[in-house]
Tab-separated table of C-alpha atoms and ligand atoms in Angstrom:
chain	number	residue	atom	x	y	z
A	1470	MET	CA	24.951	8.047	1.041
A	1471	SER	CA	24.950	4.269	1.270
A	1472	ILE	CA	22.876	2.982	4.200
A	1473	ASN	CA	22.753	-0.692	5.105
A	1474	VAL	CA	19.113	-1.572	5.674
A	1475	HIS	CA	18.104	-5.195	6.163
A	1476	ILE	CA	14.605	-6.573	5.579
A	1477	LYS	CA	14.218	-8.996	8.450
A	1478	GLY	CA	10.692	-10.225	7.866
A	1479	LEU	CA	7.484	-9.555	5.965
A	1480	GLY	CA	3.890	-10.416	6.860
A	1481	HIS	CA	0.382	-9.690	5.691
A	1482	HIS	CA	-3.177	-10.174	6.842
A	1483	VAL	CA	-6.541	-9.670	5.167
A	1484	PRO	CA	-10.019	-10.073	6.669
A	1485	GLU	CA	-11.826	-13.333	5.970
A	1486	LYS	CA	-14.944	-11.937	4.300
A	1487	ILE	CA	-14.827	-11.665	0.498
A	1488	LEU	CA	-16.872	-9.174	-1.513
A	1489	SER	CA	-17.141	-10.398	-5.108
A	1490	ASN	CA	-18.090	-8.513	-8.250
A	1491	GLN	CA	-21.360	-10.452	-8.173
A	1492	ASP	CA	-22.011	-9.100	-4.660
A	1493	LEU	CA	-21.348	-5.562	-5.934
A	1494	GLU	CA	-23.873	-6.072	-8.753
A	1495	LYS	CA	-26.501	-6.148	-5.976
A	1496	ILE	CA	-25.299	-2.837	-4.450
A	1497	VAL	CA	-24.645	-0.573	-7.464
A	1498	ASP	CA	-25.412	-0.518	-11.192
A	1499	THR	CA	-22.372	-2.478	-12.355
A	1500	SER	CA	-21.394	-5.867	-13.787
A	1501	ASP	CA	-18.684	-8.444	-13.265
A	1502	GLU	CA	-17.789	-7.964	-16.938
A	1503	TRP	CA	-17.300	-4.166	-16.551
A	1504	ILE	CA	-15.233	-4.483	-13.378
A	1505	THR	CA	-12.950	-7.272	-14.620
A	1506	SER	CA	-12.380	-5.747	-18.052
A	1507	ARG	CA	-11.661	-2.201	-16.694
A	1508	THR	CA	-9.773	-3.146	-13.528
A	1509	GLY	CA	-8.860	-6.861	-13.436
A	1510	ILE	CA	-10.464	-7.071	-9.979
A	1511	SER	CA	-12.737	-10.034	-9.144
A	1512	ASN	CA	-12.765	-10.060	-5.340
A	1513	ARG	CA	-11.697	-7.935	-2.423
A	1514	HIS	CA	-11.485	-8.816	1.283
A	1515	ILE	CA	-13.532	-6.563	3.525
A	1516	VAL	CA	-13.840	-6.221	7.288
A	1517	GLU	CA	-16.934	-7.068	9.280
A	1518	ASP	CA	-15.946	-5.622	12.635
A	1519	GLU	CA	-12.132	-5.458	12.553
A	1520	THR	CA	-10.364	-2.098	12.550
A	1521	CYS	CA	-7.220	-0.787	10.869
A	1522	VAL	CA	-5.191	-1.574	13.998
A	1523	ASP	CA	-6.633	-5.110	14.235
A	1524	LEU	CA	-5.342	-5.885	10.722
A	1525	ALA	CA	-2.041	-4.093	11.384
A	1526	TYR	CA	-1.549	-6.161	14.550
A	1527	GLU	CA	-2.008	-9.505	12.753
A	1528	ALA	CA	0.337	-8.512	9.898
A	1529	SER	CA	2.916	-7.230	12.423
A	1530	LEU	CA	2.902	-10.482	14.409
A	1531	LYS	CA	3.629	-12.418	11.211
A	1532	ALA	CA	6.444	-10.052	10.180
A	1533	LEU	CA	7.984	-10.189	13.673
A	1534	LYS	CA	7.826	-14.004	13.668
A	1535	LYS	CA	9.579	-14.171	10.280
A	1536	ALA	CA	12.146	-11.684	11.597
A	1537	GLY	CA	12.753	-13.837	14.685
A	1538	LEU	CA	12.187	-10.771	16.889
A	1539	GLU	CA	9.894	-9.928	19.797
A	1540	ALA	CA	7.736	-6.809	19.719
A	1541	ASP	CA	9.764	-5.405	22.582
A	1542	ASP	CA	12.905	-5.519	20.415
A	1543	LEU	CA	11.412	-2.776	18.202
A	1544	THR	CA	12.595	0.817	18.523
A	1545	HIS	CA	10.175	2.527	16.096
A	1546	ILE	CA	6.651	1.823	14.824
A	1547	ILE	CA	5.505	3.472	11.610
A	1548	VAL	CA	1.995	2.976	10.269
A	1549	ALA	CA	1.009	4.230	6.828
A	1550	THR	CA	-2.737	4.745	6.601
A	1551	PHE	CA	-5.476	7.272	5.918
A	1552	THR	CA	-8.127	5.041	7.494
A	1553	GLY	CA	-6.780	4.705	11.043
A	1554	ASP	CA	-9.073	3.655	13.873
A	1555	ARG	CA	-9.526	7.287	14.986
A	1556	PRO	CA	-8.342	10.775	13.927
A	1557	LEU	CA	-6.673	10.870	17.350
A	1558	PRO	CA	-4.623	9.038	18.621
A	1559	SER	CA	-2.492	7.686	15.780
A	1560	ALA	CA	-2.799	4.105	14.554
A	1561	SER	CA	0.881	3.549	15.443
A	1562	CYS	CA	0.259	4.413	19.132
A	1563	LEU	CA	-2.749	2.092	19.212
A	1564	LEU	CA	-0.697	-0.637	17.512
A	1565	MET	CA	2.065	-0.199	20.068
A	1566	GLU	CA	-0.445	-0.669	22.873
A	1567	ARG	CA	-1.862	-3.767	21.143
A	1568	LEU	CA	1.626	-5.225	20.792
A	1569	GLY	CA	2.012	-4.764	24.547
A	1570	ILE	CA	5.056	-2.491	24.346
A	1571	LYS	CA	5.883	0.982	25.631
A	1572	GLN	CA	8.399	3.773	25.228
A	1573	LYS	CA	9.126	3.362	21.533
A	1574	ALA	CA	8.812	6.010	18.864
A	1575	ALA	CA	5.464	5.790	17.032
A	1576	MET	CA	4.177	7.781	14.073
A	1577	ASP	CA	1.659	7.573	11.238
A	1578	ILE	CA	2.378	8.523	7.655
A	1579	ALA	CA	-0.237	10.227	5.487
A	1580	ALA	CA	0.780	9.579	1.903
A	1581	ALA	CA	-2.263	7.535	0.827
A	1582	CYS	CA	-1.374	4.529	-1.340
A	1583	SER	CA	2.305	5.548	-1.383
A	1584	GLY	CA	2.444	5.539	2.428
A	1585	PHE	CA	4.312	2.258	2.830
A	1586	VAL	CA	7.092	3.351	0.453
A	1587	TYR	CA	7.254	6.714	2.279
A	1588	GLY	CA	7.509	4.606	5.452
A	1589	LEU	CA	10.445	2.665	4.024
A	1590	GLU	CA	12.290	5.916	3.310
A	1591	THR	CA	11.487	7.195	6.818
A	1592	ALA	CA	12.861	3.961	8.288
A	1593	ARG	CA	16.026	4.359	6.195
A	1594	ALA	CA	16.481	7.838	7.632
A	1595	PHE	CA	16.046	6.581	11.220
A	1596	ILE	CA	18.534	3.773	10.572
A	1597	ALA	CA	21.026	6.248	9.075
A	1598	LEU	CA	20.783	8.295	12.299
A	1599	HIS	CA	20.551	5.324	14.677
A	1600	PRO	CA	22.007	2.172	13.044
A	1601	GLU	CA	20.868	0.003	15.976
A	1602	SER	CA	17.167	0.753	15.219
A	1603	LYS	CA	14.678	-2.073	14.704
A	1604	ILE	CA	11.724	-0.616	12.834
A	1605	LEU	CA	8.263	-1.953	12.111
A	1606	VAL	CA	6.755	-0.404	8.977
A	1607	VAL	CA	3.085	-1.238	8.403
A	1608	GLY	CA	0.577	-0.333	5.714
A	1609	SER	CA	-2.966	-0.957	6.963
A	1610	GLU	CA	-6.234	0.284	5.502
A	1611	ILE	CA	-9.960	-0.129	5.905
A	1612	LEU	CA	-10.821	1.491	2.573
A	1613	THR	CA	-14.380	0.240	2.890
A	1614	SER	CA	-14.874	2.738	5.752
A	1615	ARG	CA	-14.277	5.691	3.395
A	1616	VAL	CA	-15.865	4.365	0.201
A	1617	ASN	CA	-19.077	5.905	-1.137
A	1618	TRP	CA	-21.159	2.781	-1.730
A	1619	LYS	CA	-23.422	4.794	-4.083
A	1620	ASP	CA	-20.541	5.738	-6.411
A	1621	ARG	CA	-19.990	2.820	-8.796
A	1622	SER	CA	-16.872	4.400	-10.302
A	1623	THR	CA	-14.950	4.073	-7.000
A	1624	CYS	CA	-16.644	1.541	-4.715
A	1625	VAL	CA	-15.731	-1.406	-6.958
A	1626	LEU	CA	-11.994	-0.655	-6.753
A	1627	PHE	CA	-11.061	-0.981	-3.092
A	1628	GLY	CA	-10.480	-3.632	-0.416
A	1629	ASP	CA	-9.179	-3.886	3.164
A	1630	GLY	CA	-5.900	-5.380	4.386
A	1631	ALA	CA	-2.527	-4.895	6.030
A	1632	GLY	CA	1.103	-5.714	5.360
A	1633	ALA	CA	4.198	-5.215	7.513
A	1634	ALA	CA	7.974	-5.285	7.320
A	1635	VAL	CA	10.647	-5.320	10.022
A	1636	LEU	CA	13.757	-3.362	9.056
A	1637	THR	CA	17.096	-3.097	10.849
A	1638	GLY	CA	20.568	-1.812	10.186
A	1639	ASP	CA	23.309	-4.325	9.456
A	1640	ASP	CA	23.358	-6.274	12.715
A	1641	GLY	CA	25.355	-9.179	11.317
A	1642	ALA	CA	22.338	-11.506	11.753
A	1643	GLU	CA	20.321	-13.345	9.105
A	1644	HIS	CA	17.907	-11.363	6.945
A	1645	ASP	CA	15.526	-11.823	4.023
A	1646	GLY	CA	16.980	-9.092	1.875
A	1647	LYS	CA	18.312	-5.572	1.676
A	1648	LEU	CA	16.531	-2.298	1.022
A	1649	LEU	CA	18.996	-0.732	-1.414
A	1650	ASP	CA	17.276	2.585	-2.027
A	1651	VAL	CA	14.023	4.573	-2.058
A	1652	VAL	CA	12.912	7.636	-4.042
A	1653	ILE	CA	9.684	9.477	-3.132
A	1654	SER	CA	7.863	12.400	-4.727
A	1655	ALA	CA	4.548	14.298	-4.789
A	1656	ASP	CA	2.537	17.020	-6.544
A	1657	GLY	CA	-0.008	18.868	-4.404
A	1658	ALA	CA	-1.375	20.755	-7.418
A	1659	LEU	CA	-3.236	17.563	-8.316
A	1660	SER	CA	-4.619	16.984	-4.828
A	1661	MET	CA	-8.302	17.082	-5.782
A	1662	ALA	CA	-7.927	14.334	-8.416
A	1663	LEU	CA	-8.231	11.821	-5.581
A	1664	ALA	CA	-9.611	13.183	-2.320
A	1665	ILE	CA	-11.912	12.994	0.663
A	1666	LYS	CA	-13.002	16.617	0.891
A	1667	GLY	CA	-14.733	16.567	4.268
A	1668	GLY	CA	-13.788	15.673	7.812
A	1669	GLY	CA	-10.671	17.847	8.092
A	1670	SER	CA	-10.390	21.482	9.189
A	1671	ALA	CA	-11.304	22.750	5.698
A	1672	LEU	CA	-14.709	21.093	5.918
A	1673	PRO	CA	-15.177	19.970	9.518
A	1674	TYR	CA	-17.977	17.933	10.998
A	1675	HIS	CA	-20.525	19.903	13.030
A	1676	LEU	CA	-22.646	18.246	15.661
A	1677	GLY	CA	-25.915	17.172	14.116
A	1678	ASP	CA	-24.717	17.403	10.466
A	1679	ASN	CA	-25.783	14.788	7.963
A	1680	VAL	CA	-22.793	12.930	6.535
A	1681	GLY	CA	-22.761	13.841	2.831
A	1682	GLU	CA	-20.828	12.416	-0.125
A	1683	GLU	CA	-17.982	14.866	0.493
A	1684	TYR	CA	-16.897	12.736	3.472
A	1685	PHE	CA	-16.029	9.800	1.200
A	1686	ILE	CA	-13.476	9.024	-1.528
A	1687	GLU	CA	-13.878	10.944	-4.798
A	1688	MET	CA	-11.647	10.314	-7.780
A	1689	ARG	CA	-11.127	11.630	-11.305
A	1690	GLY	CA	-10.280	8.137	-12.561
A	1691	ARG	CA	-8.850	8.875	-16.005
A	1692	GLU	CA	-6.592	11.654	-14.742
A	1693	VAL	CA	-5.296	9.485	-11.900
A	1694	PHE	CA	-4.696	6.627	-14.328
A	1695	LYS	CA	-2.574	8.792	-16.636
A	1696	HIS	CA	-0.438	10.275	-13.851
A	1697	ALA	CA	-0.067	6.887	-12.138
A	1698	VAL	CA	1.470	5.237	-15.195
A	1699	ARG	CA	3.716	8.164	-16.094
A	1700	ASN	CA	5.062	8.777	-12.584
A	1701	MET	CA	5.521	5.153	-11.539
A	1702	ALA	CA	7.534	4.512	-14.701
A	1703	SER	CA	9.733	7.600	-14.387
A	1704	ILE	CA	10.527	7.214	-10.672
A	1705	SER	CA	11.318	3.529	-11.246
A	1706	LYS	CA	13.915	4.496	-13.850
A	1707	GLU	CA	15.330	7.078	-11.428
A	1708	VAL	CA	15.896	4.616	-8.574
A	1709	LEU	CA	17.429	2.043	-10.942
A	1710	ALA	CA	19.751	4.622	-12.546
A	1711	ARG	CA	21.095	5.676	-9.120
A	1712	HIS	CA	22.588	2.178	-8.870
A	1713	GLY	CA	23.667	1.771	-12.486
A	1714	TYR	CA	20.823	-0.673	-13.207
A	1715	THR	CA	18.414	-0.729	-16.122
A	1716	THR	CA	14.993	-2.345	-16.271
A	1717	ASP	CA	16.698	-5.420	-17.829
A	1718	ASP	CA	18.313	-6.080	-14.434
A	1719	VAL	CA	14.957	-6.290	-12.632
A	1720	ASP	CA	13.878	-9.836	-11.677
A	1721	VAL	CA	10.492	-8.900	-10.213
A	1722	LEU	CA	8.442	-5.700	-10.511
A	1723	VAL	CA	5.982	-5.172	-7.634
A	1724	PRO	CA	3.737	-2.238	-8.598
A	1725	HIS	CA	0.964	-0.706	-6.481
A	1726	GLN	CA	-2.019	-3.013	-6.912
A	1727	ALA	CA	-4.575	-0.442	-8.052
A	1728	ASN	CA	-5.823	-1.787	-11.328
A	1729	GLN	CA	-4.553	-4.516	-13.695
A	1730	ARG	CA	-4.536	-2.073	-16.623
A	1731	ILE	CA	-2.282	0.332	-14.698
A	1732	ILE	CA	-0.018	-2.575	-13.630
A	1733	GLU	CA	0.316	-3.758	-17.248
A	1734	ALA	CA	0.838	-0.237	-18.595
A	1735	VAL	CA	3.681	0.407	-16.113
A	1736	GLY	CA	5.339	-2.923	-16.998
A	1737	LYS	CA	5.041	-2.068	-20.689
A	1738	LYS	CA	6.426	1.456	-20.253
A	1739	LEU	CA	9.419	-0.020	-18.412
A	1740	SER	CA	9.805	-2.869	-20.980
A	1741	ILE	CA	9.579	-5.398	-18.159
A	1742	PRO	CA	7.971	-8.611	-19.464
A	1743	VAL	CA	4.609	-9.526	-17.960
A	1744	GLU	CA	5.955	-12.718	-16.341
A	1745	LYS	CA	8.216	-10.558	-14.147
A	1746	VAL	CA	5.362	-8.320	-12.997
A	1747	PHE	CA	3.698	-9.432	-9.756
A	1748	SER	CA	-0.049	-8.957	-9.491
A	1749	ASN	CA	-2.642	-10.026	-6.922
A	1750	VAL	CA	-5.119	-7.189	-7.570
A	1751	SER	CA	-7.731	-9.660	-8.864
A	1752	ARG	CA	-8.076	-11.130	-5.335
A	1753	PHE	CA	-7.543	-8.095	-3.101
A	1754	GLY	CA	-8.524	-4.984	-5.110
A	1755	ASN	CA	-6.755	-1.747	-4.225
A	1756	THR	CA	-5.778	-1.796	-0.539
A	1757	SER	CA	-3.955	1.572	-0.718
A	1758	ALA	CA	-0.970	1.715	1.676
A	1759	ALA	CA	-1.327	-2.017	2.361
A	1760	SER	CA	-1.032	-3.002	-1.288
A	1761	ILE	CA	2.780	-3.022	-1.583
A	1762	PRO	CA	3.546	-4.853	1.700
A	1763	ILE	CA	0.790	-7.410	1.022
A	1764	ALA	CA	2.206	-7.983	-2.475
A	1765	LEU	CA	5.818	-8.251	-1.237
A	1766	SER	CA	4.883	-10.598	1.594
A	1767	GLU	CA	2.753	-12.814	-0.618
A	1768	ALA	CA	5.287	-12.860	-3.472
A	1769	LYS	CA	8.000	-13.953	-1.014
A	1770	GLU	CA	5.720	-16.562	0.574
A	1771	ILE	CA	4.729	-18.228	-2.716
A	1772	GLY	CA	8.222	-18.088	-4.211
A	1773	ALA	CA	7.504	-15.401	-6.825
A	1774	ILE	CA	10.412	-13.540	-5.180
A	1775	LYS	CA	13.462	-15.785	-4.770
A	1776	GLU	CA	16.827	-15.429	-3.107
A	1777	GLY	CA	19.094	-13.281	-5.286
A	1778	ASP	CA	16.236	-11.407	-6.975
A	1779	LEU	CA	16.478	-7.674	-7.623
A	1780	VAL	CA	12.982	-6.384	-6.863
A	1781	LEU	CA	11.663	-3.027	-8.053
A	1782	VAL	CA	8.712	-1.631	-6.102
A	1783	THR	CA	6.715	1.290	-7.431
A	1784	THR	CA	3.677	3.050	-6.043
A	1785	PHE	CA	1.238	5.869	-6.608
A	1786	GLY	CA	-1.596	7.463	-4.663
A	1787	GLY	CA	-3.595	10.420	-3.457
A	1788	GLY	CA	-1.722	13.627	-2.851
A	1789	LEU	CA	-0.736	12.996	-5.523
A	1790	THR	CA	2.212	10.985	-4.205
A	1791	TRP	CA	4.458	8.373	-5.758
A	1792	GLY	CA	7.679	6.503	-5.101
A	1793	SER	CA	9.928	3.542	-5.879
A	1794	ALA	CA	12.092	1.235	-3.819
A	1795	LEU	CA	14.850	-1.159	-4.840
A	1796	LEU	CA	15.245	-4.377	-2.875
A	1797	GLN	CA	17.847	-7.118	-3.150
A	1798	PHE	CA	16.702	-10.500	-1.792
B	1171	ACO	N1	-19.757	-0.304	-13.571
B	1171	ACO	C1	-20.302	0.020	-14.769
B	1171	ACO	N2	-20.063	1.188	-15.383
B	1171	ACO	C2	-19.241	2.051	-14.770
B	1171	ACO	C3	-18.641	1.781	-13.537
B	1171	ACO	C4	-18.945	0.545	-12.937
B	1171	ACO	N3	-18.407	0.162	-11.744
B	1171	ACO	N4	-17.875	2.834	-13.191
B	1171	ACO	C5	-17.972	3.738	-14.167
B	1171	ACO	N5	-18.806	3.265	-15.134
B	1171	ACO	C6	-19.211	3.916	-16.376
B	1171	ACO	C7	-19.122	5.423	-16.306
B	1171	ACO	O1	-20.287	5.955	-15.727
B	1171	ACO	C8	-18.979	5.781	-17.755
B	1171	ACO	O2	-20.248	5.708	-18.348
B	1171	ACO	P1	-20.702	6.825	-19.432
B	1171	ACO	O3	-19.713	6.651	-20.560
B	1171	ACO	O4	-22.102	6.416	-19.756
B	1171	ACO	O5	-20.563	8.136	-18.721
B	1171	ACO	C9	-18.165	4.616	-18.340
B	1171	ACO	O6	-18.282	3.540	-17.398
B	1171	ACO	C10	-16.701	4.954	-18.534
B	1171	ACO	O7	-16.224	5.549	-17.320
B	1171	ACO	P2	-14.739	5.970	-17.177
B	1171	ACO	O8	-14.532	6.528	-15.791
B	1171	ACO	O9	-14.329	6.814	-18.327
B	1171	ACO	O10	-14.038	4.530	-17.286
B	1171	ACO	P3	-12.519	4.191	-17.349
B	1171	ACO	O11	-12.262	3.333	-18.488
B	1171	ACO	O12	-11.633	5.407	-17.149
B	1171	ACO	O13	-12.340	3.282	-16.049
B	1171	ACO	C11	-11.478	3.431	-13.847
B	1171	ACO	C12	-12.606	3.798	-14.777
B	1171	ACO	C13	-11.439	1.911	-13.721
B	1171	ACO	C14	-11.790	4.041	-12.470
B	1171	ACO	C15	-10.146	3.963	-14.402
B	1171	ACO	O14	-10.243	5.309	-14.729
B	1171	ACO	C16	-9.041	3.761	-13.448
B	1171	ACO	O15	-8.654	2.652	-13.177
B	1171	ACO	N6	-8.438	4.855	-12.967
B	1171	ACO	C17	-7.381	4.780	-11.999
B	1171	ACO	C18	-8.026	4.601	-10.713
B	1171	ACO	C19	-7.123	4.049	-9.697
B	1171	ACO	O16	-6.665	2.944	-9.791
B	1171	ACO	N7	-6.919	4.856	-8.696
B	1171	ACO	C20	-6.208	4.459	-7.622
B	1171	ACO	C21	-4.767	4.845	-7.768
B	1171	ACO	S1	-4.306	5.755	-6.461
B	1171	ACO	C22	-4.792	4.866	-5.203
B	1171	ACO	O17	-4.548	3.699	-5.186
B	1171	ACO	C23	-5.595	5.494	-4.142
């Protein structure tokens, strides 16, 4: 089914404070050399007192401005996050309140790092049902709130940030680009490869409990790495093939910004030359659901994505979940 989905505007926002590899050397037994050679990350932005919704709000304002729309024009608000301000209510309801609007549909998506791409597919479905929809899709994360600062194998990887996109059906007005297609997938059998075990109904908090390591991110890094590369490459080929494209047709590849080695391995597996692969992981680290919208927004802003470009997005995260989107600018 062909659905006309326009990308009206993109925006991103990261907190001001930077945590460098040198800063991390003072917190855990690590080194700038280890972190840069294994991950390509040098810095990450981290919050001081802002919340997930604070970052989402700033990114949303920028996306709305680029879209030439007011918040009240929106019909749906979708926030992808696993680090919302509170377990209840949803980040999307809090964002709606912050935007000063009422009586819109609002929902959060729990697909970890793949959440923004899952959000794009959800927006496509809403637009297919209601072509007049104007949908805000946001990825916003405060990863530093769920990182175990005593675990050097994970705490060096993550950063905080938010990115947003405004999507509409074909309303005849100007737009940045088109969302041609999305494919999403998951495998729950691998759920414990990347997990926060505590804090849900399987391992709830009890009044007076000490907060142990099980309430923070745990990851089997090598396993995640292997599945990330394999699945991002295969789902990318799938979304391209649905439109008769090959990887040769791709002008820019925007992969989930998890780790420079994963980014390069995906590019290599898809035979997409390195100069077509967008990366900002060295400055932001892995911002989970915010990584793709931050990368898209920044790439557009600095001219790495130009008018006419066919852009392939691919993502991977806890769940395990993964997905790809095809955009025509
Ligand atoms: N500093 C110094 N040494 C470290 C650090 C650190 N920060 N972290 C781990 N090490 C040590 C380990 O203890 C181990 O030491 P040992 O050999 O004495 O036991 C050694 O380095 C090698 O550890 P590995 O985990 O095997 O290192 P690897 O090369 O696999 O790199 C990494 C680890 C970077 C985590 C890698 O596995 C990876 O990138 N995996 C994918 C992770 C990822 O990006 N996940 C996110 C995707 S999904 C999402 O975005 C939520």
